[in-house]
Coordinates of C-alpha atoms and ligand atoms in Angstrom, one line a residue:
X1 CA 0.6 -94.1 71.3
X2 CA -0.3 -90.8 68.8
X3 CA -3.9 -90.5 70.2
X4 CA -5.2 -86.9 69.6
X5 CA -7.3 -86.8 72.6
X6 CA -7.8 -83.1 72.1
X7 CA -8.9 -83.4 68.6
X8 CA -11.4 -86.1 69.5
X9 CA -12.7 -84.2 72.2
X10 CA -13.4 -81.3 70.0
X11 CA -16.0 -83.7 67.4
X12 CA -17.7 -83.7 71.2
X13 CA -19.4 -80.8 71.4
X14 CA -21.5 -81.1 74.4
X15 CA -18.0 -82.0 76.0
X16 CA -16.9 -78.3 76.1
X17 CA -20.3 -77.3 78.2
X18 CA -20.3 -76.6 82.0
X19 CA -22.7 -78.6 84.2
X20 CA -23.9 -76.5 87.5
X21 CA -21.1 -74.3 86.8
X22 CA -18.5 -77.1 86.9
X23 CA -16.7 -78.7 83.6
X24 CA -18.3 -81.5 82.7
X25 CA -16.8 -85.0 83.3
X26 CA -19.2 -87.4 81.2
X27 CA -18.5 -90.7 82.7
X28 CA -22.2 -92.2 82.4
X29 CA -21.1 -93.7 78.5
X30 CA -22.7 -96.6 79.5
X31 CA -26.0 -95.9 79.5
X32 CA -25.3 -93.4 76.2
X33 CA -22.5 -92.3 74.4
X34 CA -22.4 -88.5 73.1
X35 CA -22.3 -88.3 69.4
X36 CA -19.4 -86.5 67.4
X37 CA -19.9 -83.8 64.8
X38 CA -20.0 -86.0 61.8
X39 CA -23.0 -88.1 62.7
X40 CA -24.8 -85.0 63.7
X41 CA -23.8 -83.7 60.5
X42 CA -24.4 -86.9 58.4
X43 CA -28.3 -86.9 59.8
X44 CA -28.4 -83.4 59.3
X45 CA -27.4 -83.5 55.3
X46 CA -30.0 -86.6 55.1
X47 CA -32.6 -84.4 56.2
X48 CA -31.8 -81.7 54.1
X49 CA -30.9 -83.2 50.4
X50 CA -31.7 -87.3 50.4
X51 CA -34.7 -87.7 52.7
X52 CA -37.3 -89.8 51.3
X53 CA -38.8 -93.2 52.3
X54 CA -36.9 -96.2 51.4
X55 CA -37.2 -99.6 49.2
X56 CA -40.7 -98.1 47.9
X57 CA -40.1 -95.2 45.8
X58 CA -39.0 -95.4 42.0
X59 CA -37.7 -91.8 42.0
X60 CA -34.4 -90.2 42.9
X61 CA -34.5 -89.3 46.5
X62 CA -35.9 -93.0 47.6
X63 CA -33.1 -94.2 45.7
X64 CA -31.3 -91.9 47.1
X65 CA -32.4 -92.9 50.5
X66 CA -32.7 -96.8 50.2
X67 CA -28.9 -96.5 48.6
X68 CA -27.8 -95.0 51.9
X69 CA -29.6 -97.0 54.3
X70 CA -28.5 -100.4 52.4
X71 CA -24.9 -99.0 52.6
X72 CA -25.2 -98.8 56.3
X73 CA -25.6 -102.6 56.3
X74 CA -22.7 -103.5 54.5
X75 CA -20.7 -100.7 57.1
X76 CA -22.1 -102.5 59.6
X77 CA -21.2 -106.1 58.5
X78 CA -17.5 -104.9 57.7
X79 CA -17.7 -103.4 61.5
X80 CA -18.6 -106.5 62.9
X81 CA -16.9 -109.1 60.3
X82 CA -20.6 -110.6 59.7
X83 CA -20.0 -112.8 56.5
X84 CA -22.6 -111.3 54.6
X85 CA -25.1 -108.4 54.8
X86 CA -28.2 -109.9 55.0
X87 CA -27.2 -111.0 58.2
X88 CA -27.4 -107.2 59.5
X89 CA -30.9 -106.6 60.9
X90 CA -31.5 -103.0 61.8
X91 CA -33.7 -102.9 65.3
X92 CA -34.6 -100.0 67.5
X93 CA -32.3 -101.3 70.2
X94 CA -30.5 -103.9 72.1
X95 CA -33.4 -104.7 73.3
X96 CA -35.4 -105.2 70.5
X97 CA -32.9 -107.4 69.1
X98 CA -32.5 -109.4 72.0
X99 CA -36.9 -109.7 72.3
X100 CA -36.7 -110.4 68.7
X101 CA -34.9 -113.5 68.8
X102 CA -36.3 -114.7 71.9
X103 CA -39.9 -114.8 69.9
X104 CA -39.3 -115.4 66.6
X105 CA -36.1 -118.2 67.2
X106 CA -36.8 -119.1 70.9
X107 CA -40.5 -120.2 70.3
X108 CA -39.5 -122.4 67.3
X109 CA -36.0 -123.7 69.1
X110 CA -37.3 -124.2 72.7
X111 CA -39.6 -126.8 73.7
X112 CA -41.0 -128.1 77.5
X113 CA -38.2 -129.4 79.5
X114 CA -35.5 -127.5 78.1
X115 CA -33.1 -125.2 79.2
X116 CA -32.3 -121.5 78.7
X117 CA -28.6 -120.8 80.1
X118 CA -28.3 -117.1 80.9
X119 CA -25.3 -115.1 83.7
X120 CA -26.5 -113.9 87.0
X121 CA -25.3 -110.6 86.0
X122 CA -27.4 -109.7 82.8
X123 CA -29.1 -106.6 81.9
X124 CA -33.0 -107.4 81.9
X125 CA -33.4 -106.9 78.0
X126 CA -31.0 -110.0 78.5
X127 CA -33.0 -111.7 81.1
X128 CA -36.7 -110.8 80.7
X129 CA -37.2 -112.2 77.2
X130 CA -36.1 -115.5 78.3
X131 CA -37.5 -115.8 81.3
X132 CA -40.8 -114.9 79.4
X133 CA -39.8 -117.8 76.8
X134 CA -39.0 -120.4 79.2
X135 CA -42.8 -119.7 80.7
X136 CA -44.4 -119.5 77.4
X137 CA -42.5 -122.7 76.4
X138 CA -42.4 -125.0 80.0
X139 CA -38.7 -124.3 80.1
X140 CA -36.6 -123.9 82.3
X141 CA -34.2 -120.8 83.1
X142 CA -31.0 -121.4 84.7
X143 CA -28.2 -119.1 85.7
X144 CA -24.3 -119.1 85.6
X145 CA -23.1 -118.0 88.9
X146 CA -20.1 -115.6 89.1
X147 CA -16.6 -116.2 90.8
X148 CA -16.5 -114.2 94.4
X149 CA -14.4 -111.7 92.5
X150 CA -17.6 -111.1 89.8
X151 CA -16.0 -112.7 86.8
X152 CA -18.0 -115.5 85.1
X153 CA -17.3 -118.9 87.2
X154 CA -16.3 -121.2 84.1
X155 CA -17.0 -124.6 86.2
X156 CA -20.3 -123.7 86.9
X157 CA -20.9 -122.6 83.6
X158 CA -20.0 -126.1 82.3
X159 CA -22.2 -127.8 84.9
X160 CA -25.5 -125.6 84.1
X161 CA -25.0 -126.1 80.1
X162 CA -26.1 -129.9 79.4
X163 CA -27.6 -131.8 77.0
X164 CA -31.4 -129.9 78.0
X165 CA -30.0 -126.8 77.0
X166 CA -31.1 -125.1 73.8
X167 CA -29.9 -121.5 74.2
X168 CA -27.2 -119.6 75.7
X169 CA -27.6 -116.0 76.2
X170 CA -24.9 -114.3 77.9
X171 CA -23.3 -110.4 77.7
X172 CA -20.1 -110.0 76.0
X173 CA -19.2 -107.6 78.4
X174 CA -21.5 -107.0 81.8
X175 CA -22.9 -103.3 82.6
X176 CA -22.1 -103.2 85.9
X177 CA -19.1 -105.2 86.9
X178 CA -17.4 -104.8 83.4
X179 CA -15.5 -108.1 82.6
X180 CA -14.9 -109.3 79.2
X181 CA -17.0 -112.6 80.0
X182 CA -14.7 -115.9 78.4
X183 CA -16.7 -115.9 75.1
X184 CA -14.5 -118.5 73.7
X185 CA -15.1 -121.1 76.4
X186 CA -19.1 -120.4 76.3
X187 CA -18.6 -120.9 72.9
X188 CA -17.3 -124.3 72.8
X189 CA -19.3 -125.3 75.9
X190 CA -22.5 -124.3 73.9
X191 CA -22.0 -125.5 71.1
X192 CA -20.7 -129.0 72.1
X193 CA -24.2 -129.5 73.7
X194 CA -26.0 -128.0 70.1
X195 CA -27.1 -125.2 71.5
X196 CA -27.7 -121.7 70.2
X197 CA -25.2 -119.2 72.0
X198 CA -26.5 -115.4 71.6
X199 CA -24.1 -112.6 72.9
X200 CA -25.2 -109.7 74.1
X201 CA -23.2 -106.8 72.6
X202 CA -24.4 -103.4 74.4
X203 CA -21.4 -102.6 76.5
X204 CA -18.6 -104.5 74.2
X205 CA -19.3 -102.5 70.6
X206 CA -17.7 -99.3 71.5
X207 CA -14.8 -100.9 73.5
X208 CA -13.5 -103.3 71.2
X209 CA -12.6 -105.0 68.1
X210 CA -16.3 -107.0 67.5
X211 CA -15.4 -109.8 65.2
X212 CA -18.9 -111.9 65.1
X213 CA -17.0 -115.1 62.9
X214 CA -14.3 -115.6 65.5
X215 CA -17.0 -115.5 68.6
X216 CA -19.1 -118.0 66.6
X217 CA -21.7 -116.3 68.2
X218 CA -25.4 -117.5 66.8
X219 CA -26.7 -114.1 67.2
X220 CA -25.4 -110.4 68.5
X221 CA -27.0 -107.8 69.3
X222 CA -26.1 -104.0 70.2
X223 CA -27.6 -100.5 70.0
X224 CA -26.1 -97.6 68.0
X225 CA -26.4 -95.1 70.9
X226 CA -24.2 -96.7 72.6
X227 CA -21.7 -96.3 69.6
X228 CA -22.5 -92.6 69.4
X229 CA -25.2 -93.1 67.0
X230 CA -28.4 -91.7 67.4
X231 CA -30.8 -93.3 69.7
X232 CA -33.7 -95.8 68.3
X233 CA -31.3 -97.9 66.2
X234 CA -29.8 -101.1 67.1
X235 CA -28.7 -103.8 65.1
X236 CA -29.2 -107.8 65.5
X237 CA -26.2 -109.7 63.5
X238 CA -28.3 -113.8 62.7
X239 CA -26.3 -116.8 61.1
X240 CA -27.6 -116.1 57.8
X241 CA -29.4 -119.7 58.0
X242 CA -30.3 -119.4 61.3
X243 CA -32.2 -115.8 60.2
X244 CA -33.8 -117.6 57.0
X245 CA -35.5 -120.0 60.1
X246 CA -36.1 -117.2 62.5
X247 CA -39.9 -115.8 62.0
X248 CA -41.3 -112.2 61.9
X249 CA -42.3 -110.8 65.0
X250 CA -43.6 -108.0 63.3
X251 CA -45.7 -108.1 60.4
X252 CA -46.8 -105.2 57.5
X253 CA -45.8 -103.2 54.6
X254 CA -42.0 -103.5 53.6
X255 CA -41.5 -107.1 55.0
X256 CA -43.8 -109.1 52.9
X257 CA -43.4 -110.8 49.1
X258 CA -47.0 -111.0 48.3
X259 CA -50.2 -110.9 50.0
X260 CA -53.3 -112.4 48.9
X261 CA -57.3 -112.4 50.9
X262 CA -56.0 -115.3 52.6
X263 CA -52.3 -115.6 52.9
X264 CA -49.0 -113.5 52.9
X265 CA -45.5 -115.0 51.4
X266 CA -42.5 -113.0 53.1
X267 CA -39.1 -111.6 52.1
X268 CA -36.0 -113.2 52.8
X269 CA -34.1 -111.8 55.9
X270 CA -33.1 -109.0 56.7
X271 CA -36.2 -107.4 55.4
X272 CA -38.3 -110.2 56.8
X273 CA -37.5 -108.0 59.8
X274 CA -37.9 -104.5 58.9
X275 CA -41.8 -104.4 58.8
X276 CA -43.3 -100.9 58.2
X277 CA -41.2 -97.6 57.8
X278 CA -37.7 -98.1 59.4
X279 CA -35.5 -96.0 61.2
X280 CA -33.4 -94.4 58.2
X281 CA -32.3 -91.5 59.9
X282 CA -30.9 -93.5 63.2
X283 CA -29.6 -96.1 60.4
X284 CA -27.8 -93.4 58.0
X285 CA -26.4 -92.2 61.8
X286 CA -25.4 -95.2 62.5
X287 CA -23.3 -95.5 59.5
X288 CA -21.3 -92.0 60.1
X289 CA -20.4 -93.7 63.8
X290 CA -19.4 -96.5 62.4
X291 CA -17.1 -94.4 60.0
X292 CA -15.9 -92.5 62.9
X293 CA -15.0 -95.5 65.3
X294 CA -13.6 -97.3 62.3
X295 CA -11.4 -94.1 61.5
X296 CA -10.2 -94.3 65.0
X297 CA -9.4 -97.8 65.1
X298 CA -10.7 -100.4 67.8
X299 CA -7.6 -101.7 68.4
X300 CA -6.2 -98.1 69.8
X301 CA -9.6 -97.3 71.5
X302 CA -9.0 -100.4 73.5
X303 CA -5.7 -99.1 73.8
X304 CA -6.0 -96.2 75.3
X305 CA -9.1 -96.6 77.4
X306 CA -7.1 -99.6 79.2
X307 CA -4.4 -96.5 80.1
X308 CA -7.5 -94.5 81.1
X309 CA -9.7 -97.5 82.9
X310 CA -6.0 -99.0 84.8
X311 CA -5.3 -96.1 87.3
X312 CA -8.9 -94.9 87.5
X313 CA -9.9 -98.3 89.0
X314 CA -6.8 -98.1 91.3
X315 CA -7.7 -94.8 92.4
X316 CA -11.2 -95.8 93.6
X317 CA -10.4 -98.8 95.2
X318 CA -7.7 -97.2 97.4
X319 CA -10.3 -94.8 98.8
X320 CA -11.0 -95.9 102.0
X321 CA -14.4 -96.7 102.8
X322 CA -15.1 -96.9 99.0
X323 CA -16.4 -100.5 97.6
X324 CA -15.6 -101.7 94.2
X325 CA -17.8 -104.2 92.5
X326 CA -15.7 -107.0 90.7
X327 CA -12.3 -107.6 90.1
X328 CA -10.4 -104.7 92.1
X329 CA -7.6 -104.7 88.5
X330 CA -8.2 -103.8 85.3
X331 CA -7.6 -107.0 83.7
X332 CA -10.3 -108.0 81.3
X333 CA -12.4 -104.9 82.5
X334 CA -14.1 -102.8 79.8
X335 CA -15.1 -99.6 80.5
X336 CA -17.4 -99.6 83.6
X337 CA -16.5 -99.5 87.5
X338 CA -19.3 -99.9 90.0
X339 CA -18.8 -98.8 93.1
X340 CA -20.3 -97.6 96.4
X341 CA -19.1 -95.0 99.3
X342 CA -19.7 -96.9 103.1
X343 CA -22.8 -95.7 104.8
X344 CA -23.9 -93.2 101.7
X345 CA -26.6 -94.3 99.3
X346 CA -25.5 -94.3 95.8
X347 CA -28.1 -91.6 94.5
X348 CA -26.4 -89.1 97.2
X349 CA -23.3 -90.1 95.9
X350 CA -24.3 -89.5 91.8
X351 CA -26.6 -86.1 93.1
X352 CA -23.1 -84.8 94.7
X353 CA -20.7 -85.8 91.9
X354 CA -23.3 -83.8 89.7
X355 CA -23.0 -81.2 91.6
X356 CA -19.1 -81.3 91.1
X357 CA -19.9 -81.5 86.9
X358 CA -18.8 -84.9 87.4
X359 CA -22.4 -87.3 85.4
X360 CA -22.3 -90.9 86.7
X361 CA -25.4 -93.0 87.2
X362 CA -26.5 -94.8 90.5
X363 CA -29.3 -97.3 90.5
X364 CA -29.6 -101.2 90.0
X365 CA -28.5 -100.7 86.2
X366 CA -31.0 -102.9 84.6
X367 CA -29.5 -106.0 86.5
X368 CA -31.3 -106.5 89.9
X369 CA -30.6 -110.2 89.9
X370 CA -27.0 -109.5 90.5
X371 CA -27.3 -106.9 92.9
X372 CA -29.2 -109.3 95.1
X373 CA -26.3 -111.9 94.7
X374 CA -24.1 -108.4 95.4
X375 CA -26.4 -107.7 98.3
X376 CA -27.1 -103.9 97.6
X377 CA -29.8 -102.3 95.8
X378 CA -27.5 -99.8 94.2
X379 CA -24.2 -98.7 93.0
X380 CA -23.4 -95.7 91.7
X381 CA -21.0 -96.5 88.4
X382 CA -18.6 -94.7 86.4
X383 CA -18.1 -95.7 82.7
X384 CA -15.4 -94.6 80.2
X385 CA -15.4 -93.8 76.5
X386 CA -12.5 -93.1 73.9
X387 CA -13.2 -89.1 74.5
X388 CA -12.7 -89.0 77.9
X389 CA -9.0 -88.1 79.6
X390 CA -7.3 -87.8 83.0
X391 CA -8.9 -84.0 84.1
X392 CA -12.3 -86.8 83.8
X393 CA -10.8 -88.9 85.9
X394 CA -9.2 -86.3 88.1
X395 CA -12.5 -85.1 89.1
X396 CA -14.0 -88.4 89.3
X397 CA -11.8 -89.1 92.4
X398 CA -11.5 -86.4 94.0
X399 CA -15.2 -85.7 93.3
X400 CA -16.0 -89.3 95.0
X401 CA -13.3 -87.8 98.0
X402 CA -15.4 -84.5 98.7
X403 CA -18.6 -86.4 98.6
X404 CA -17.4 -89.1 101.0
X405 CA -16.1 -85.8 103.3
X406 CA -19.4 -84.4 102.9
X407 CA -21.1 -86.9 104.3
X408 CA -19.1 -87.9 106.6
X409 CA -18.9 -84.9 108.1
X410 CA -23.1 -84.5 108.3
X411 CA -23.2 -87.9 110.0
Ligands
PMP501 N1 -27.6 -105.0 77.6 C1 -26.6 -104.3 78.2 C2 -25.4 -105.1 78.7 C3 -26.7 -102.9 78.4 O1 -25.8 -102.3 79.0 C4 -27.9 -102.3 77.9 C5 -28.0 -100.8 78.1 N2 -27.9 -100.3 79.4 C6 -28.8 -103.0 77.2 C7 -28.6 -104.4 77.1 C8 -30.1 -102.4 76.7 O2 -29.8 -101.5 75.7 P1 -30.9 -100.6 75.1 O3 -31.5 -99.9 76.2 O4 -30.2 -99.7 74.1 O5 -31.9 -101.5 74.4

């Protein structure tokens, strides 16, 4: 495949600095992606020539600026095949999305004695907001266990959805094992029972193709910084009817349709949801990544980070004394291996691979449910983006293989 690594790598200009002396193997994408030249410079003309605030002004520059932020909604709704724009909320984050629609769609969906179906191995900003609805509503959380390789178990998926449940809330892809969960499956599962399935999309928007139609997913949310966007920008993608339902959580100038001594009408969505001053620099941002992944392609990102993720994951698992976290191949693995080296605690293990130039993270990623079921507290974990290439993964292993020597040789 024509993939001009070396071009790419150049829009990365943080990619080119040394770390502790060392070249720098970014492999913590992850948690956040760097951002290419042309959102930096897309912000940066913003600032300079069409800053003003939006949806308010009758002059040039808030046309000018309300003009640009609107057109990031329709970027985003072609990126995601959404059927319409309004059904592009711009958030601050995953997060907020995913809070969001627990509060103002969970409290009106969820009532005592139903059930809340979420995976054993979600991110908290998956997890905490239901678990905080099921209380507020007498509900009751359960889990889908995963298969003793880490993948999604299917059968126990269709045993914990039933008749009670009301909402499924699952990552497309997980954070720290990495599997492309079996959307279509949780799809038909949820929706034969009438519930609400709401997809997690942090870790899947910058791997692959997101097509929100075909997933028939209720709701998705993701964050732009993960998408090399700037951070504080997120989107949530609502069922346009299911949107028009869904109440405010937030409430002030911007959002409302009139507002008397007594009693305030509100806009229709997405604006419902946008109360106060919004985020147009992250949004405008957010459009020039979308432009740039677009102009790559999803298809050949997915591509080529399967020909980068493939032997990487090979590599670590044939280290001896090295564990790997989920399925040991690449099959249906997006971006992210979690690993740990025998007898060395995962912070030692990111504090030496730092050392090396080589940037991983190590902790319980936002998802200490599963590393109980895992029985650690940590992993360190490696996670891949579009711009990375094999000196990366060079010095990821042999990086992991002097830090393993290291210690083994102080013990
Ligand atoms: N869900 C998943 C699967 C994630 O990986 C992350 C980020 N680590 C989040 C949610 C939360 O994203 P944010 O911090 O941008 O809100």
């Amino acid at each position: 495949m024509n993939w001009q690594i070396e071009a790419i790598r150049r829009d990365f200009p943080i990619l080119s600095h040394r770390i502790n002396k060392e070249r720098l193997a970014y492999l913590d994408n992850a948690a956040t992606m760097q951002q290419p030249r042309p959102v930096t410079a897309t912000v940066d003309r913003y600032y300079r020539y069409d800053h003003a605030n939006v949806h308010r002004g009758v002059y040039t520059l808030s046309e000018r600026a309300t003009e640009a932020y609107e057109g990031v909604r329709e970027k985003v709704r072609h990126f995601i095949h959404a059927h319409s724009a309004d059904e592009i909320v711009f958030t601050r984050s995953t997060t907020e999305s995913l809070n969001m629609v627990a509060r103002g769609f969970g409290d009106q969906v969820v009532n005592a004695g139903d059930e809340i179906v979420i995976s054993v191995a979600e991110h908290h900003s998956n997890l905490v907001p239901w678990q905080q609805l099921a209380e507020r509503r007498g509900a009751k959380l359960k889990y889908i266990e995963l298969n003793p390789d880490g993948s999604l178990d299917l059968e126990n998926a269709a045993q914990q959805i039933t008749a009670k449940t009301k909402i499924v809330a699952v990552a497309h892809v997980g954070n720290v094992i990495g599997v492309l969960n079996p959307m279509s499956a949780l799809e038909a599962l949820t929706h034969a029972v009438g519930a609400y399935l709401i997809v997690d999309g942090a870790q899947a928007i910058s791997h692959l193709k997101v097509d929100v139609q075909a997933l028939n997913a209720d709701f998705y949310a993701f964050s732009g910084h993960k998408m090399g966007a700037p951070t504080g920008i997120g989107v949530l993608y609502g069922k346009a009817a299911l949107l028009e339902q869904m109440a405010p959580v937030q409430y002030g100038g911007e959002m409302i349709s009139q507002v008397t001594r007594t009693a305030t009408t509100y806009k229709r969505a997405p604006l419902k949801f946008e109360a106060g001053t919004p985020n147009i620099s992250g949004a405008i941002g957010l459009g020039a990544a979308v432009d740039y992944l677009d102009a790559l392609g999803m298809n050949a990102i997915q591509t080529y980070e399967a020909q980068l993720m493939g032997p990487m994951l090979a590599r670590i698992v044939a280290i001896d004394g090295v564990t790997v976290y989920g399925p040991q191949t690449a099959a249906d693995r997006l971006g992210v291996v979690s690993f740990n080296i025998d007898g060395v605690h995962p912070h030692d293990v990111a504090t030496g691979l730092d050392m090396l130039g080589v940037e991983v993270r190590a902790g319980h990623h936002c998802a200490q449910p599963l590393m109980q079921d895992l029985n650690v507290t940590a992993t360190a974990r490696a996670s891949l983006a579009f711009y990375n290439n094999q000196a990366d993964v060079d010095q990821l292993i042999d990086g992991i293989k002097q830090v393993k020597e290291f210690f083994l040789h102080e013990s």
